[in-house]
């Protein structure tokens, strides 16, 4: 009789533990998805525009750097401790770029790693590089706009978070649909890659 009670108690304990573990897993998964979607909502208009300007379907080192420069310019009040005054000028193809200051190369590297899982530290080939600094030249871009977006797929596999987002925008009686795959590191939430999968015009 005592053995039966013992086994019954153990079975119930295991079931309760499994149930609470499942609830915790669901809660953690939901929070992870919420965090990832929040990051996407804060960056997608700018990062996708930078990639489009650079003619890319997949995120490159140049686009990572361009994004961080734009991010600093757009949030300059947050970075007054690292932005220094600059008198450098840049003109390309008849366009004069307004200069918002300059930031030391090592600070750019640190900030870029806050967003992205990997970043090549060799910035010397960039037109923004000047003697150990990255110049904050504002390059006009057409921000990616959309009328509707939704997460069409989301899963975690081998330490990476894969999130597929479908965007829809209306353009002069036509509808443009495109899907973007965002890949994040599961532990850091840093961006591993962004890939524009398709673009369909109806």
PDB file of C-alpha atoms in Angstrom:
ATOM      1  CA  UNK A   1       0.000   0.000   0.000  1.00  0.00           C
ATOM      2  CA  UNK A   2       2.812   2.385   0.942  1.00  0.00           C
ATOM      3  CA  UNK A   3       4.565   1.599  -2.334  1.00  0.00           C
ATOM      4  CA  UNK A   4       1.430   2.504  -4.291  1.00  0.00           C
ATOM      5  CA  UNK A   5       1.112   5.837  -2.465  1.00  0.00           C
ATOM      6  CA  UNK A   6       4.811   6.541  -3.046  1.00  0.00           C
ATOM      7  CA  UNK A   7       4.566   5.833  -6.795  1.00  0.00           C
ATOM      8  CA  UNK A   8       1.349   7.836  -7.076  1.00  0.00           C
ATOM      9  CA  UNK A   9       2.960  10.796  -5.287  1.00  0.00           C
ATOM     10  CA  UNK A  10       6.047  10.586  -7.517  1.00  0.00           C
ATOM     11  CA  UNK A  11       3.919  10.397 -10.674  1.00  0.00           C
ATOM     12  CA  UNK A  12       1.881  13.419  -9.641  1.00  0.00           C
ATOM     13  CA  UNK A  13       5.052  15.362  -8.791  1.00  0.00           C
ATOM     14  CA  UNK A  14       6.540  14.594 -12.210  1.00  0.00           C
ATOM     15  CA  UNK A  15       3.323  15.622 -13.967  1.00  0.00           C
ATOM     16  CA  UNK A  16       3.146  18.912 -12.035  1.00  0.00           C
ATOM     17  CA  UNK A  17       6.821  19.621 -12.733  1.00  0.00           C
ATOM     18  CA  UNK A  18       6.368  18.860 -16.439  1.00  0.00           C
ATOM     19  CA  UNK A  19       3.298  21.108 -16.600  1.00  0.00           C
ATOM     20  CA  UNK A  20       5.089  24.055 -14.979  1.00  0.00           C
ATOM     21  CA  UNK A  21       8.155  23.482 -17.191  1.00  0.00           C
ATOM     22  CA  UNK A  22       5.886  23.607 -20.246  1.00  0.00           C
ATOM     23  CA  UNK A  23       4.266  26.838 -19.039  1.00  0.00           C
ATOM     24  CA  UNK A  24       7.710  28.359 -18.382  1.00  0.00           C
ATOM     25  CA  UNK A  25       8.897  27.299 -21.861  1.00  0.00           C
ATOM     26  CA  UNK A  26       5.829  28.866 -23.492  1.00  0.00           C
ATOM     27  CA  UNK A  27       6.260  32.061 -21.482  1.00  0.00           C
ATOM     28  CA  UNK A  28       9.972  32.281 -22.354  1.00  0.00           C
ATOM     29  CA  UNK A  29       9.281  31.579 -26.043  1.00  0.00           C
ATOM     30  CA  UNK A  30       6.570  34.242 -26.101  1.00  0.00           C
ATOM     31  CA  UNK A  31       8.879  36.780 -24.443  1.00  0.00           C
ATOM     32  CA  UNK A  32      11.671  35.943 -26.920  1.00  0.00           C
ATOM     33  CA  UNK A  33       9.330  36.472 -29.871  1.00  0.00           C
ATOM     34  CA  UNK A  34       8.121  39.753 -28.346  1.00  0.00           C
ATOM     35  CA  UNK A  35      11.717  40.989 -27.913  1.00  0.00           C
ATOM     36  CA  UNK A  36      12.683  40.040 -31.463  1.00  0.00           C
ATOM     37  CA  UNK A  37       9.601  41.723 -32.941  1.00  0.00           C
ATOM     38  CA  UNK A  38      10.363  44.855 -30.927  1.00  0.00           C
ATOM     39  CA  UNK A  39      13.898  44.979 -32.380  1.00  0.00           C
ATOM     40  CA  UNK A  40      12.560  44.486 -35.919  1.00  0.00           C
ATOM     41  CA  UNK A  41       9.985  47.259 -35.449  1.00  0.00           C
ATOM     42  CA  UNK A  42      12.735  49.666 -34.356  1.00  0.00           C
ATOM     43  CA  UNK A  43      15.177  49.005 -37.183  1.00  0.00           C
ATOM     44  CA  UNK A  44      13.446  47.587 -40.262  1.00  0.00           C
ATOM     45  CA  UNK A  45      12.560  50.876 -42.000  1.00  0.00           C
ATOM     46  CA  UNK A  46      16.167  52.060 -41.853  1.00  0.00           C
ATOM     47  CA  UNK A  47      18.106  48.815 -42.341  1.00  0.00           C
ATOM     48  CA  UNK A  48      16.000  47.682 -45.318  1.00  0.00           C
ATOM     49  CA  UNK A  49      16.384  51.140 -46.917  1.00  0.00           C
ATOM     50  CA  UNK A  50      20.162  50.979 -46.464  1.00  0.00           C
ATOM     51  CA  UNK A  51      20.252  47.499 -48.036  1.00  0.00           C
ATOM     52  CA  UNK A  52      18.081  48.687 -50.944  1.00  0.00           C
ATOM     53  CA  UNK A  53      20.385  51.691 -51.475  1.00  0.00           C
ATOM     54  CA  UNK A  54      23.373  49.346 -51.592  1.00  0.00           C
ATOM     55  CA  UNK A  55      21.525  46.995 -53.959  1.00  0.00           C
ATOM     56  CA  UNK A  56      21.605  44.064 -51.534  1.00  0.00           C
ATOM     57  CA  UNK A  57      19.392  41.069 -50.895  1.00  0.00           C
ATOM     58  CA  UNK A  58      21.557  39.981 -47.958  1.00  0.00           C
ATOM     59  CA  UNK A  59      23.041  42.099 -45.172  1.00  0.00           C
ATOM     60  CA  UNK A  60      26.664  43.150 -45.762  1.00  0.00           C
ATOM     61  CA  UNK A  61      29.391  44.758 -43.665  1.00  0.00           C
ATOM     62  CA  UNK A  62      28.881  48.053 -45.530  1.00  0.00           C
ATOM     63  CA  UNK A  63      25.168  48.099 -44.754  1.00  0.00           C
ATOM     64  CA  UNK A  64      25.859  47.379 -41.075  1.00  0.00           C
ATOM     65  CA  UNK A  65      28.188  50.389 -40.933  1.00  0.00           C
ATOM     66  CA  UNK A  66      25.785  52.621 -42.907  1.00  0.00           C
ATOM     67  CA  UNK A  67      22.958  51.627 -40.564  1.00  0.00           C
ATOM     68  CA  UNK A  68      24.943  52.457 -37.417  1.00  0.00           C
ATOM     69  CA  UNK A  69      25.941  55.871 -38.842  1.00  0.00           C
ATOM     70  CA  UNK A  70      22.284  56.598 -39.623  1.00  0.00           C
ATOM     71  CA  UNK A  71      21.252  55.361 -36.177  1.00  0.00           C
ATOM     72  CA  UNK A  72      23.728  57.709 -34.464  1.00  0.00           C
ATOM     73  CA  UNK A  73      22.580  60.670 -36.575  1.00  0.00           C
ATOM     74  CA  UNK A  74      18.903  59.953 -35.903  1.00  0.00           C
ATOM     75  CA  UNK A  75      19.542  59.545 -32.147  1.00  0.00           C
ATOM     76  CA  UNK A  76      22.361  62.043 -31.729  1.00  0.00           C
ATOM     77  CA  UNK A  77      21.175  63.149 -28.276  1.00  0.00           C
ATOM     78  CA  UNK A  78      22.008  59.653 -26.966  1.00  0.00           C
ATOM     79  CA  UNK A  79      25.591  59.811 -28.230  1.00  0.00           C
ATOM     80  CA  UNK A  80      26.839  63.258 -27.232  1.00  0.00           C
ATOM     81  CA  UNK A  81      29.630  61.562 -25.259  1.00  0.00           C
ATOM     82  CA  UNK A  82      31.178  59.981 -28.382  1.00  0.00           C
ATOM     83  CA  UNK A  83      30.290  62.402 -31.217  1.00  0.00           C
ATOM     84  CA  UNK A  84      32.982  64.997 -31.899  1.00  0.00           C
ATOM     85  CA  UNK A  85      32.896  68.098 -34.102  1.00  0.00           C
ATOM     86  CA  UNK A  86      34.137  67.645 -37.666  1.00  0.00           C
ATOM     87  CA  UNK A  87      34.875  70.051 -40.516  1.00  0.00           C
ATOM     88  CA  UNK A  88      35.255  67.344 -43.188  1.00  0.00           C
ATOM     89  CA  UNK A  89      33.241  67.671 -46.390  1.00  0.00           C
ATOM     90  CA  UNK A  90      31.994  65.096 -48.845  1.00  0.00           C
ATOM     91  CA  UNK A  91      30.545  65.574 -52.312  1.00  0.00           C
ATOM     92  CA  UNK A  92      29.669  62.726 -54.669  1.00  0.00           C
ATOM     93  CA  UNK A  93      27.871  62.855 -58.017  1.00  0.00           C
ATOM     94  CA  UNK A  94      26.927  66.479 -57.408  1.00  0.00           C
ATOM     95  CA  UNK A  95      25.423  65.735 -53.991  1.00  0.00           C
ATOM     96  CA  UNK A  96      26.854  67.479 -50.913  1.00  0.00           C
ATOM     97  CA  UNK A  97      26.522  65.403 -47.754  1.00  0.00           C
ATOM     98  CA  UNK A  98      25.797  67.203 -44.501  1.00  0.00           C
ATOM     99  CA  UNK A  99      28.244  66.305 -41.716  1.00  0.00           C
ATOM    100  CA  UNK A 100      26.863  65.611 -38.224  1.00  0.00           C
ATOM    101  CA  UNK A 101      30.291  65.104 -36.651  1.00  0.00           C
ATOM    102  CA  UNK A 102      32.655  62.169 -36.289  1.00  0.00           C
ATOM    103  CA  UNK A 103      33.056  59.149 -34.011  1.00  0.00           C
ATOM    104  CA  UNK A 104      36.201  57.207 -33.147  1.00  0.00           C
ATOM    105  CA  UNK A 105      36.530  53.942 -35.028  1.00  0.00           C
ATOM    106  CA  UNK A 106      36.608  51.836 -31.836  1.00  0.00           C
ATOM    107  CA  UNK A 107      33.323  53.370 -30.623  1.00  0.00           C
ATOM    108  CA  UNK A 108      31.674  52.568 -33.948  1.00  0.00           C
ATOM    109  CA  UNK A 109      32.959  48.992 -33.670  1.00  0.00           C
ATOM    110  CA  UNK A 110      31.498  48.624 -30.151  1.00  0.00           C
ATOM    111  CA  UNK A 111      28.126  50.088 -31.151  1.00  0.00           C
ATOM    112  CA  UNK A 112      27.937  47.921 -34.270  1.00  0.00           C
ATOM    113  CA  UNK A 113      28.477  44.824 -32.132  1.00  0.00           C
ATOM    114  CA  UNK A 114      25.539  45.884 -29.964  1.00  0.00           C
ATOM    115  CA  UNK A 115      23.315  45.337 -33.019  1.00  0.00           C
ATOM    116  CA  UNK A 116      25.067  42.667 -35.070  1.00  0.00           C
ATOM    117  CA  UNK A 117      26.550  39.293 -34.190  1.00  0.00           C
ATOM    118  CA  UNK A 118      29.537  39.758 -36.511  1.00  0.00           C
ATOM    119  CA  UNK A 119      31.249  42.838 -37.950  1.00  0.00           C
ATOM    120  CA  UNK A 120      34.528  43.169 -39.828  1.00  0.00           C
ATOM    121  CA  UNK A 121      36.625  45.796 -38.032  1.00  0.00           C
ATOM    122  CA  UNK A 122      38.341  46.903 -41.257  1.00  0.00           C
ATOM    123  CA  UNK A 123      36.580  50.225 -41.957  1.00  0.00           C
ATOM    124  CA  UNK A 124      39.514  51.896 -43.759  1.00  0.00           C
ATOM    125  CA  UNK A 125      38.000  51.250 -47.204  1.00  0.00           C
ATOM    126  CA  UNK A 126      34.761  53.074 -46.342  1.00  0.00           C
ATOM    127  CA  UNK A 127      34.217  56.570 -47.767  1.00  0.00           C
ATOM    128  CA  UNK A 128      33.231  57.534 -44.211  1.00  0.00           C
ATOM    129  CA  UNK A 129      36.637  56.654 -42.749  1.00  0.00           C
ATOM    130  CA  UNK A 130      39.126  59.424 -41.978  1.00  0.00           C
ATOM    131  CA  UNK A 131      42.228  58.983 -39.841  1.00  0.00           C
ATOM    132  CA  UNK A 132      40.807  56.704 -37.135  1.00  0.00           C
ATOM    133  CA  UNK A 133      37.327  58.234 -37.239  1.00  0.00           C
ATOM    134  CA  UNK A 134      34.056  57.509 -39.009  1.00  0.00           C
ATOM    135  CA  UNK A 135      32.512  60.707 -40.362  1.00  0.00           C
ATOM    136  CA  UNK A 136      28.764  61.038 -39.804  1.00  0.00           C
ATOM    137  CA  UNK A 137      27.817  62.064 -43.316  1.00  0.00           C
ATOM    138  CA  UNK A 138      24.079  61.986 -43.885  1.00  0.00           C
ATOM    139  CA  UNK A 139      23.313  60.219 -47.141  1.00  0.00           C
ATOM    140  CA  UNK A 140      19.693  60.714 -48.258  1.00  0.00           C
ATOM    141  CA  UNK A 141      17.828  57.429 -48.638  1.00  0.00           C
ATOM    142  CA  UNK A 142      14.243  56.493 -49.366  1.00  0.00           C
ATOM    143  CA  UNK A 143      13.024  54.762 -46.218  1.00  0.00           C
ATOM    144  CA  UNK A 144      11.114  51.532 -46.735  1.00  0.00           C
ATOM    145  CA  UNK A 145       7.466  52.147 -46.065  1.00  0.00           C
ATOM    146  CA  UNK A 146       4.636  49.646 -45.903  1.00  0.00           C
ATOM    147  CA  UNK A 147       0.922  49.579 -45.236  1.00  0.00           C
ATOM    148  CA  UNK A 148       0.872  46.248 -43.455  1.00  0.00           C
ATOM    149  CA  UNK A 149       3.291  43.688 -42.048  1.00  0.00           C
ATOM    150  CA  UNK A 150       2.974  40.428 -40.156  1.00  0.00           C
ATOM    151  CA  UNK A 151       5.197  37.663 -38.816  1.00  0.00           C
ATOM    152  CA  UNK A 152       4.490  34.759 -41.156  1.00  0.00           C
ATOM    153  CA  UNK A 153       6.855  32.275 -39.483  1.00  0.00           C
ATOM    154  CA  UNK A 154       8.949  32.104 -36.311  1.00  0.00           C
ATOM    155  CA  UNK A 155      11.116  29.347 -34.863  1.00  0.00           C
ATOM    156  CA  UNK A 156      14.336  28.682 -32.945  1.00  0.00           C
ATOM    157  CA  UNK A 157      16.911  26.239 -34.324  1.00  0.00           C
ATOM    158  CA  UNK A 158      20.479  25.528 -33.147  1.00  0.00           C
ATOM    159  CA  UNK A 159      20.832  28.727 -31.151  1.00  0.00           C
ATOM    160  CA  UNK A 160      19.398  30.978 -33.851  1.00  0.00           C
ATOM    161  CA  UNK A 161      15.996  32.698 -33.977  1.00  0.00           C
ATOM    162  CA  UNK A 162      14.445  32.734 -37.449  1.00  0.00           C
ATOM    163  CA  UNK A 163      11.692  35.277 -38.034  1.00  0.00           C
ATOM    164  CA  UNK A 164       9.997  35.724 -41.403  1.00  0.00           C
ATOM    165  CA  UNK A 165       8.124  38.996 -41.861  1.00  0.00           C
ATOM    166  CA  UNK A 166       5.781  39.673 -44.770  1.00  0.00           C
ATOM    167  CA  UNK A 167       5.436  43.309 -45.876  1.00  0.00           C
ATOM    168  CA  UNK A 168       2.686  44.739 -48.100  1.00  0.00           C
ATOM    169  CA  UNK A 169       2.619  48.240 -49.576  1.00  0.00           C
ATOM    170  CA  UNK A 170       0.347  49.902 -52.115  1.00  0.00           C
ATOM    171  CA  UNK A 171       1.973  51.815 -54.967  1.00  0.00           C
ATOM    172  CA  UNK A 172      -0.167  53.599 -57.584  1.00  0.00           C
ATOM    173  CA  UNK A 173      -2.961  51.046 -57.830  1.00  0.00           C
ATOM    174  CA  UNK A 174      -0.472  48.201 -57.474  1.00  0.00           C
ATOM    175  CA  UNK A 175       0.462  46.096 -54.482  1.00  0.00           C
ATOM    176  CA  UNK A 176       4.058  45.200 -53.659  1.00  0.00           C
ATOM    177  CA  UNK A 177       4.610  42.177 -51.395  1.00  0.00           C
ATOM    178  CA  UNK A 178       7.986  41.151 -50.057  1.00  0.00           C
ATOM    179  CA  UNK A 179       9.231  38.793 -47.352  1.00  0.00           C
ATOM    180  CA  UNK A 180      12.292  39.325 -45.168  1.00  0.00           C
ATOM    181  CA  UNK A 181      14.087  36.684 -43.109  1.00  0.00           C
ATOM    182  CA  UNK A 182      15.641  37.995 -39.894  1.00  0.00           C
ATOM    183  CA  UNK A 183      18.134  35.743 -38.097  1.00  0.00           C
ATOM    184  CA  UNK A 184      19.055  36.533 -34.470  1.00  0.00           C
ATOM    185  CA  UNK A 185      21.373  34.921 -31.953  1.00  0.00           C
ATOM    186  CA  UNK A 186      19.186  33.254 -29.316  1.00  0.00           C
ATOM    187  CA  UNK A 187      21.334  34.343 -26.347  1.00  0.00           C
ATOM    188  CA  UNK A 188      22.250  37.927 -27.275  1.00  0.00           C
ATOM    189  CA  UNK A 189      19.368  38.955 -29.601  1.00  0.00           C
ATOM    190  CA  UNK A 190      22.020  40.405 -31.910  1.00  0.00           C
ATOM    191  CA  UNK A 191      21.302  40.244 -35.644  1.00  0.00           C
ATOM    192  CA  UNK A 192      23.091  37.403 -37.422  1.00  0.00           C
ATOM    193  CA  UNK A 193      21.714  38.175 -40.891  1.00  0.00           C
ATOM    194  CA  UNK A 194      18.866  39.792 -42.799  1.00  0.00           C
ATOM    195  CA  UNK A 195      17.807  38.369 -46.144  1.00  0.00           C
ATOM    196  CA  UNK A 196      15.220  39.866 -48.524  1.00  0.00           C
ATOM    197  CA  UNK A 197      13.659  36.705 -49.972  1.00  0.00           C
ATOM    198  CA  UNK A 198      11.298  37.944 -52.648  1.00  0.00           C
ATOM    199  CA  UNK A 199       9.413  40.907 -54.011  1.00  0.00           C
ATOM    200  CA  UNK A 200       6.197  40.531 -55.968  1.00  0.00           C
ATOM    201  CA  UNK A 201       4.272  43.320 -57.706  1.00  0.00           C
ATOM    202  CA  UNK A 202       0.551  42.676 -58.369  1.00  0.00           C
TER     203      UNK A 202
END
